[in-house]
Amino acid sequence: MKTRTIAIVGAAQVVAKAAAPSKSFNVPALELGWANACRGADTLVVTTSPEALTWRFTDIAASYPATDSAPSSSICVMMNDLGDMPGGWRFAVDNVQTSGKGKLTGGAVVTSLWTKLDMEVSYMKNPLENAEHVWAKKSRSMGSFNLVDTTFVGSRQELDGDFDVKVKANGNGTNWSPCWPEFVYPNQYRIQFNHQTHVDLGETPDASDPQGTIDGNLQVALNLKWEACNSTANGVENWGEGGDMPAGWMPYKYRETPKY
């Protein structure tokens, strides 16, 4: 029986070349394989910096045709807690950069390399009142990033080795997070950043002898961009969809914590 290990590298205290805060958020907890959907990822390393939020998987391989050890589609679904948000800033995902190693021959292709991101923020509306606390919950998409029918090397050339590709969000506009206040106390906020990555293999209509593999050790980097903002005008109260929760409601708490 394989053991799943989760490691998190703390936020780097460096300043990005473009406008960015002096620190990023951190990831104090996550649930990996929500709804039993994280096939093959036995080890996951999460790294945060103002430039990127990066997941490095181990053994999330895919094969075409599928084998006993590797399916033709691999997927990992994660629900991540975010904390220690930089006050006076908001962030968006500029692009998703996926890198790894594989082999695609005879008309085998990656039919879909897809990352979908959502954010949900639960926050206490009356933290200073000596009364029953009232919670609200807001959510919105942070972008869908999909590359279809590719071998990563262009013009249907065959892949044999490393690949590294950046994918912009589908659609128009920028999906910003809320503008964070100066203090984001963990007992007053629950910030969930939900992430799905899919790797699907298949073949072209004129494939001759399609054979494809995407090896483990896949890395997915969410390259971030930041904007200084006004937390009153652009705070969570004016962001996303949702509203007040019923009396007595408490935000979801994760059942798993990472190993450091």
mmCIF file of C-alpha atoms in Angstrom:
data_model
loop_
_atom_site.group_PDB
_atom_site.id
_atom_site.type_symbol
_atom_site.label_atom_id
_atom_site.label_comp_id
_atom_site.label_asym_id
_atom_site.label_seq_id
_atom_site.Cartn_x
_atom_site.Cartn_y
_atom_site.Cartn_z
ATOM 1 C CA MET A 1 0.000 0.000 0.000
ATOM 2 C CA LYS A 2 1.468 3.332 -1.015
ATOM 3 C CA THR A 3 1.737 6.209 1.417
ATOM 4 C CA ARG A 4 0.679 9.679 0.385
ATOM 5 C CA THR A 5 2.964 12.482 1.516
ATOM 6 C CA ILE A 6 2.173 16.179 1.360
ATOM 7 C CA ALA A 7 4.852 18.813 1.878
ATOM 8 C CA ILE A 8 4.508 22.577 1.851
ATOM 9 C CA VAL A 9 7.345 25.034 1.381
ATOM 10 C CA GLY A 10 6.763 28.339 3.174
ATOM 11 C CA ALA A 11 6.122 31.606 1.365
ATOM 12 C CA ALA A 12 9.276 33.160 0.011
ATOM 13 C CA GLN A 13 10.069 36.624 1.346
ATOM 14 C CA VAL A 14 11.130 38.087 -1.957
ATOM 15 C CA VAL A 15 9.774 40.830 -4.182
ATOM 16 C CA ALA A 16 8.657 39.966 -7.692
ATOM 17 C CA LYS A 17 10.085 41.888 -10.634
ATOM 18 C CA ALA A 18 6.651 43.331 -11.410
ATOM 19 C CA ALA A 19 4.473 45.011 -8.806
ATOM 20 C CA ALA A 20 3.830 42.512 -6.043
ATOM 21 C CA PRO A 21 3.668 42.326 -2.257
ATOM 22 C CA SER A 22 6.773 41.429 -0.269
ATOM 23 C CA LYS A 23 5.228 38.087 0.636
ATOM 24 C CA SER A 24 2.679 35.682 -0.758
ATOM 25 C CA PHE A 25 -0.080 33.821 1.089
ATOM 26 C CA ASN A 26 0.655 30.493 2.729
ATOM 27 C CA VAL A 27 -1.140 27.137 2.590
ATOM 28 C CA PRO A 28 -1.780 26.002 6.180
ATOM 29 C CA ALA A 29 -3.932 23.007 5.187
ATOM 30 C CA LEU A 30 -5.222 21.152 2.164
ATOM 31 C CA GLU A 31 -7.353 18.187 1.238
ATOM 32 C CA LEU A 32 -5.866 16.119 -1.550
ATOM 33 C CA GLY A 33 -8.043 13.784 -3.551
ATOM 34 C CA TRP A 34 -11.365 15.334 -2.624
ATOM 35 C CA ALA A 35 -14.185 13.030 -3.776
ATOM 36 C CA ASN A 36 -11.527 10.301 -4.255
ATOM 37 C CA ALA A 37 -10.240 12.138 -7.319
ATOM 38 C CA CYS A 38 -6.452 12.175 -7.239
ATOM 39 C CA ARG A 39 -5.376 9.104 -9.130
ATOM 40 C CA GLY A 40 -1.702 8.264 -8.818
ATOM 41 C CA ALA A 41 -0.388 11.324 -6.956
ATOM 42 C CA ASP A 42 1.415 9.720 -4.033
ATOM 43 C CA THR A 43 3.571 12.739 -3.218
ATOM 44 C CA LEU A 44 2.718 16.404 -3.626
ATOM 45 C CA VAL A 45 5.021 19.329 -2.864
ATOM 46 C CA VAL A 46 3.433 22.801 -2.720
ATOM 47 C CA THR A 47 5.608 25.909 -3.035
ATOM 48 C CA THR A 48 4.393 29.485 -2.605
ATOM 49 C CA SER A 49 6.015 32.756 -3.602
ATOM 50 C CA PRO A 50 4.702 36.091 -4.901
ATOM 51 C CA GLU A 51 5.475 34.860 -8.409
ATOM 52 C CA ALA A 52 3.728 31.487 -8.373
ATOM 53 C CA LEU A 53 1.820 28.845 -6.471
ATOM 54 C CA THR A 54 3.363 25.564 -7.590
ATOM 55 C CA TRP A 55 2.293 21.950 -7.195
ATOM 56 C CA ARG A 56 4.818 19.215 -7.972
ATOM 57 C CA PHE A 57 3.249 15.759 -8.254
ATOM 58 C CA THR A 58 4.899 12.357 -8.168
ATOM 59 C CA ASP A 59 3.484 9.341 -10.014
ATOM 60 C CA ILE A 60 0.520 11.055 -11.679
ATOM 61 C CA ALA A 61 1.337 9.286 -14.944
ATOM 62 C CA ALA A 62 -0.950 8.683 -17.929
ATOM 63 C CA SER A 63 -0.642 6.204 -20.782
ATOM 64 C CA TYR A 64 -2.328 5.620 -24.143
ATOM 65 C CA PRO A 65 -3.568 2.997 -24.571
ATOM 66 C CA ALA A 66 -4.245 2.706 -20.847
ATOM 67 C CA THR A 67 -2.300 0.119 -18.833
ATOM 68 C CA ASP A 68 -2.837 -1.515 -15.466
ATOM 69 C CA SER A 69 -0.431 0.965 -13.873
ATOM 70 C CA ALA A 70 -1.403 4.141 -15.772
ATOM 71 C CA PRO A 71 -4.852 5.226 -17.012
ATOM 72 C CA SER A 72 -5.359 7.266 -20.175
ATOM 73 C CA SER A 73 -6.668 10.115 -18.001
ATOM 74 C CA SER A 74 -5.152 11.384 -14.760
ATOM 75 C CA ILE A 75 -6.836 13.882 -12.507
ATOM 76 C CA CYS A 76 -6.122 15.511 -9.172
ATOM 77 C CA VAL A 77 -8.655 17.590 -7.255
ATOM 78 C CA MET A 78 -7.489 19.620 -4.253
ATOM 79 C CA MET A 79 -9.097 21.957 -1.766
ATOM 80 C CA ASN A 80 -6.481 24.269 -0.280
ATOM 81 C CA ASP A 81 -6.735 26.552 2.720
ATOM 82 C CA LEU A 82 -4.989 29.885 2.144
ATOM 83 C CA GLY A 83 -3.811 32.077 4.997
ATOM 84 C CA ASP A 84 -1.659 35.073 5.940
ATOM 85 C CA MET A 85 -2.896 37.097 2.986
ATOM 86 C CA PRO A 86 -0.979 40.291 2.107
ATOM 87 C CA GLY A 87 -3.118 43.296 3.050
ATOM 88 C CA GLY A 88 -3.904 45.884 0.379
ATOM 89 C CA TRP A 89 -3.321 43.437 -2.501
ATOM 90 C CA ARG A 90 -5.337 41.131 -4.702
ATOM 91 C CA PHE A 91 -4.078 38.417 -7.065
ATOM 92 C CA ALA A 92 -5.082 36.639 -10.247
ATOM 93 C CA VAL A 93 -3.635 33.693 -12.151
ATOM 94 C CA ASP A 94 -1.936 35.026 -15.277
ATOM 95 C CA ASN A 95 -1.243 31.595 -16.778
ATOM 96 C CA VAL A 96 -0.829 27.952 -15.827
ATOM 97 C CA GLN A 97 2.585 26.505 -16.635
ATOM 98 C CA THR A 98 2.799 22.721 -16.846
ATOM 99 C CA SER A 99 6.085 20.873 -17.268
ATOM 100 C CA GLY A 100 7.094 17.242 -17.325
ATOM 101 C CA LYS A 101 8.336 14.488 -19.572
ATOM 102 C CA GLY A 102 6.564 12.227 -22.039
ATOM 103 C CA LYS A 103 6.461 10.400 -25.357
ATOM 104 C CA LEU A 104 3.720 10.744 -27.979
ATOM 105 C CA THR A 105 4.096 8.836 -31.261
ATOM 106 C CA GLY A 106 1.963 7.443 -34.080
ATOM 107 C CA GLY A 107 -0.781 10.036 -33.687
ATOM 108 C CA ALA A 108 -1.070 9.947 -29.897
ATOM 109 C CA VAL A 109 -1.878 13.387 -28.438
ATOM 110 C CA VAL A 110 -2.816 15.050 -25.205
ATOM 111 C CA THR A 111 -6.492 15.613 -25.929
ATOM 112 C CA SER A 112 -6.874 17.916 -22.927
ATOM 113 C CA LEU A 113 -4.494 19.487 -20.445
ATOM 114 C CA TRP A 114 -6.902 21.338 -18.202
ATOM 115 C CA THR A 115 -6.621 23.236 -14.941
ATOM 116 C CA LYS A 116 -9.746 24.708 -13.343
ATOM 117 C CA LEU A 117 -9.564 27.084 -10.375
ATOM 118 C CA ASP A 118 -12.223 28.366 -7.975
ATOM 119 C CA MET A 119 -12.083 30.393 -4.765
ATOM 120 C CA GLU A 120 -14.484 30.406 -1.834
ATOM 121 C CA VAL A 121 -14.184 32.897 1.023
ATOM 122 C CA SER A 122 -16.151 32.536 4.269
ATOM 123 C CA TYR A 123 -15.873 35.524 6.585
ATOM 124 C CA MET A 124 -17.297 36.670 9.899
ATOM 125 C CA LYS A 125 -19.443 39.766 9.430
ATOM 126 C CA ASN A 126 -19.622 40.880 13.076
ATOM 127 C CA PRO A 127 -16.321 39.873 14.734
ATOM 128 C CA LEU A 128 -16.395 42.746 17.251
ATOM 129 C CA GLU A 129 -19.973 42.324 18.407
ATOM 130 C CA ASN A 130 -20.785 40.563 21.680
ATOM 131 C CA ALA A 131 -23.439 38.431 20.008
ATOM 132 C CA GLU A 132 -23.797 35.272 17.949
ATOM 133 C CA HIS A 133 -21.407 35.542 15.046
ATOM 134 C CA VAL A 134 -22.849 35.861 11.564
ATOM 135 C CA TRP A 135 -20.971 34.306 8.656
ATOM 136 C CA ALA A 136 -21.190 35.013 4.948
ATOM 137 C CA LYS A 137 -19.780 33.002 2.063
ATOM 138 C CA LYS A 138 -18.708 34.246 -1.379
ATOM 139 C CA SER A 139 -17.230 32.355 -4.328
ATOM 140 C CA ARG A 140 -16.178 32.788 -7.929
ATOM 141 C CA SER A 141 -14.158 31.138 -10.664
ATOM 142 C CA MET A 142 -10.473 32.018 -10.770
ATOM 143 C CA GLY A 143 -10.112 30.762 -14.325
ATOM 144 C CA SER A 144 -10.211 27.743 -16.627
ATOM 145 C CA PHE A 145 -7.004 26.947 -18.502
ATOM 146 C CA ASN A 146 -7.342 24.302 -21.225
ATOM 147 C CA LEU A 147 -4.997 23.158 -23.988
ATOM 148 C CA VAL A 148 -6.438 20.594 -26.409
ATOM 149 C CA ASP A 149 -5.080 18.137 -29.000
ATOM 150 C CA THR A 150 -1.396 18.843 -28.576
ATOM 151 C CA THR A 151 1.989 17.128 -28.511
ATOM 152 C CA PHE A 152 3.571 20.281 -27.039
ATOM 153 C CA VAL A 153 6.089 20.522 -29.882
ATOM 154 C CA GLY A 154 3.834 21.968 -32.605
ATOM 155 C CA SER A 155 2.538 20.875 -36.006
ATOM 156 C CA ARG A 156 1.710 17.381 -34.783
ATOM 157 C CA GLN A 157 5.369 16.575 -34.266
ATOM 158 C CA GLU A 158 6.089 13.643 -32.007
ATOM 159 C CA LEU A 159 7.143 14.298 -28.432
ATOM 160 C CA ASP A 160 10.092 12.439 -26.960
ATOM 161 C CA GLY A 161 11.367 14.104 -23.815
ATOM 162 C CA ASP A 162 10.692 17.222 -21.786
ATOM 163 C CA PHE A 163 7.819 19.644 -22.302
ATOM 164 C CA ASP A 164 7.013 23.009 -20.760
ATOM 165 C CA VAL A 165 3.882 24.903 -21.759
ATOM 166 C CA LYS A 166 2.068 28.020 -20.536
ATOM 167 C CA VAL A 167 -1.704 28.225 -21.000
ATOM 168 C CA LYS A 168 -3.695 31.435 -20.699
ATOM 169 C CA ALA A 169 -7.230 31.424 -19.302
ATOM 170 C CA ASN A 170 -10.093 30.631 -21.635
ATOM 171 C CA GLY A 171 -12.343 33.637 -22.141
ATOM 172 C CA ASN A 172 -11.800 37.327 -21.587
ATOM 173 C CA GLY A 173 -11.074 39.446 -18.548
ATOM 174 C CA THR A 174 -9.121 38.864 -15.336
ATOM 175 C CA ASN A 175 -10.541 36.894 -12.432
ATOM 176 C CA TRP A 176 -9.197 38.719 -9.372
ATOM 177 C CA SER A 177 -9.310 37.537 -5.791
ATOM 178 C CA PRO A 178 -10.829 39.870 -3.219
ATOM 179 C CA CYS A 179 -8.677 42.746 -2.023
ATOM 180 C CA TRP A 180 -7.402 41.592 1.356
ATOM 181 C CA PRO A 181 -7.605 43.784 4.479
ATOM 182 C CA GLU A 182 -4.555 44.481 6.610
ATOM 183 C CA PHE A 183 -5.306 41.608 8.965
ATOM 184 C CA VAL A 184 -6.887 38.339 7.852
ATOM 185 C CA TYR A 185 -7.419 36.517 11.125
ATOM 186 C CA PRO A 186 -7.806 32.720 10.796
ATOM 187 C CA ASN A 187 -10.763 32.659 13.210
ATOM 188 C CA GLN A 188 -12.608 35.238 11.083
ATOM 189 C CA TYR A 189 -11.819 34.002 7.570
ATOM 190 C CA ARG A 190 -11.788 30.633 5.816
ATOM 191 C CA ILE A 191 -10.241 30.978 2.360
ATOM 192 C CA GLN A 192 -10.470 27.918 0.116
ATOM 193 C CA PHE A 193 -8.673 27.735 -3.219
ATOM 194 C CA ASN A 194 -9.961 24.772 -5.193
ATOM 195 C CA HIS A 195 -7.829 23.292 -7.947
ATOM 196 C CA GLN A 196 -8.375 20.564 -10.543
ATOM 197 C CA THR A 197 -5.766 19.360 -13.023
ATOM 198 C CA HIS A 198 -6.623 16.848 -15.764
ATOM 199 C CA VAL A 199 -4.284 15.124 -18.239
ATOM 200 C CA ASP A 200 -6.202 13.202 -20.924
ATOM 201 C CA LEU A 201 -4.507 11.195 -23.681
ATOM 202 C CA GLY A 202 -6.027 10.067 -26.974
ATOM 203 C CA GLU A 203 -5.353 9.910 -30.694
ATOM 204 C CA THR A 204 -5.863 11.886 -33.877
ATOM 205 C CA PRO A 205 -8.415 10.705 -36.483
ATOM 206 C CA ASP A 206 -5.586 9.616 -38.803
ATOM 207 C CA ALA A 207 -3.471 7.914 -36.129
ATOM 208 C CA SER A 208 -1.461 4.908 -37.321
ATOM 209 C CA ASP A 209 -0.072 3.280 -34.171
ATOM 210 C CA PRO A 210 -0.762 5.713 -31.327
ATOM 211 C CA GLN A 211 1.457 5.223 -28.282
ATOM 212 C CA GLY A 212 1.653 7.819 -25.542
ATOM 213 C CA THR A 213 2.977 8.284 -22.023
ATOM 214 C CA ILE A 214 3.167 11.229 -19.670
ATOM 215 C CA ASP A 215 5.604 10.383 -16.894
ATOM 216 C CA GLY A 216 5.210 11.165 -13.209
ATOM 217 C CA ASN A 217 6.848 14.193 -11.596
ATOM 218 C CA LEU A 218 4.434 16.564 -13.303
ATOM 219 C CA GLN A 219 4.716 20.185 -12.178
ATOM 220 C CA VAL A 220 1.859 22.684 -12.369
ATOM 221 C CA ALA A 221 2.690 26.328 -11.600
ATOM 222 C CA LEU A 222 0.009 28.978 -11.258
ATOM 223 C CA ASN A 223 1.898 32.091 -12.320
ATOM 224 C CA LEU A 224 0.403 34.990 -10.387
ATOM 225 C CA LYS A 225 -0.058 38.662 -11.000
ATOM 226 C CA TRP A 226 -0.812 41.186 -8.274
ATOM 227 C CA GLU A 227 -2.500 44.545 -8.005
ATOM 228 C CA ALA A 228 -2.465 47.063 -5.152
ATOM 229 C CA CYS A 229 -6.072 47.762 -4.204
ATOM 230 C CA ASN A 230 -8.549 49.312 -1.802
ATOM 231 C CA SER A 231 -9.879 46.657 0.558
ATOM 232 C CA THR A 232 -12.998 48.720 1.307
ATOM 233 C CA ALA A 233 -14.069 49.175 -2.319
ATOM 234 C CA ASN A 234 -12.824 45.794 -3.601
ATOM 235 C CA GLY A 235 -13.062 43.626 -0.473
ATOM 236 C CA VAL A 236 -14.832 40.295 -0.183
ATOM 237 C CA GLU A 237 -18.148 42.024 0.558
ATOM 238 C CA ASN A 238 -18.164 43.341 -3.041
ATOM 239 C CA TRP A 239 -16.672 40.224 -4.647
ATOM 240 C CA GLY A 240 -18.088 37.030 -6.096
ATOM 241 C CA GLU A 241 -21.494 35.507 -5.554
ATOM 242 C CA GLY A 242 -23.171 34.428 -2.330
ATOM 243 C CA GLY A 243 -24.310 36.029 0.896
ATOM 244 C CA ASP A 244 -25.210 35.484 4.540
ATOM 245 C CA MET A 245 -25.283 31.954 5.907
ATOM 246 C CA PRO A 246 -27.938 30.558 8.309
ATOM 247 C CA ALA A 247 -27.581 31.156 12.051
ATOM 248 C CA GLY A 248 -25.115 28.763 13.655
ATOM 249 C CA TRP A 249 -23.336 27.964 10.368
ATOM 250 C CA MET A 250 -19.565 27.480 10.533
ATOM 251 C CA PRO A 251 -17.159 27.259 7.563
ATOM 252 C CA TYR A 252 -15.892 23.928 6.348
ATOM 253 C CA LYS A 253 -12.783 22.663 8.115
ATOM 254 C CA TYR A 254 -10.303 20.366 6.422
ATOM 255 C CA ARG A 255 -9.831 16.811 7.572
ATOM 256 C CA GLU A 256 -6.200 16.625 6.459
ATOM 257 C CA THR A 257 -3.154 18.670 7.360
ATOM 258 C CA PRO A 258 0.206 18.584 5.580
ATOM 259 C CA LYS A 259 3.367 16.948 6.858
ATOM 260 C CA TYR A 260 6.256 19.378 7.156
#
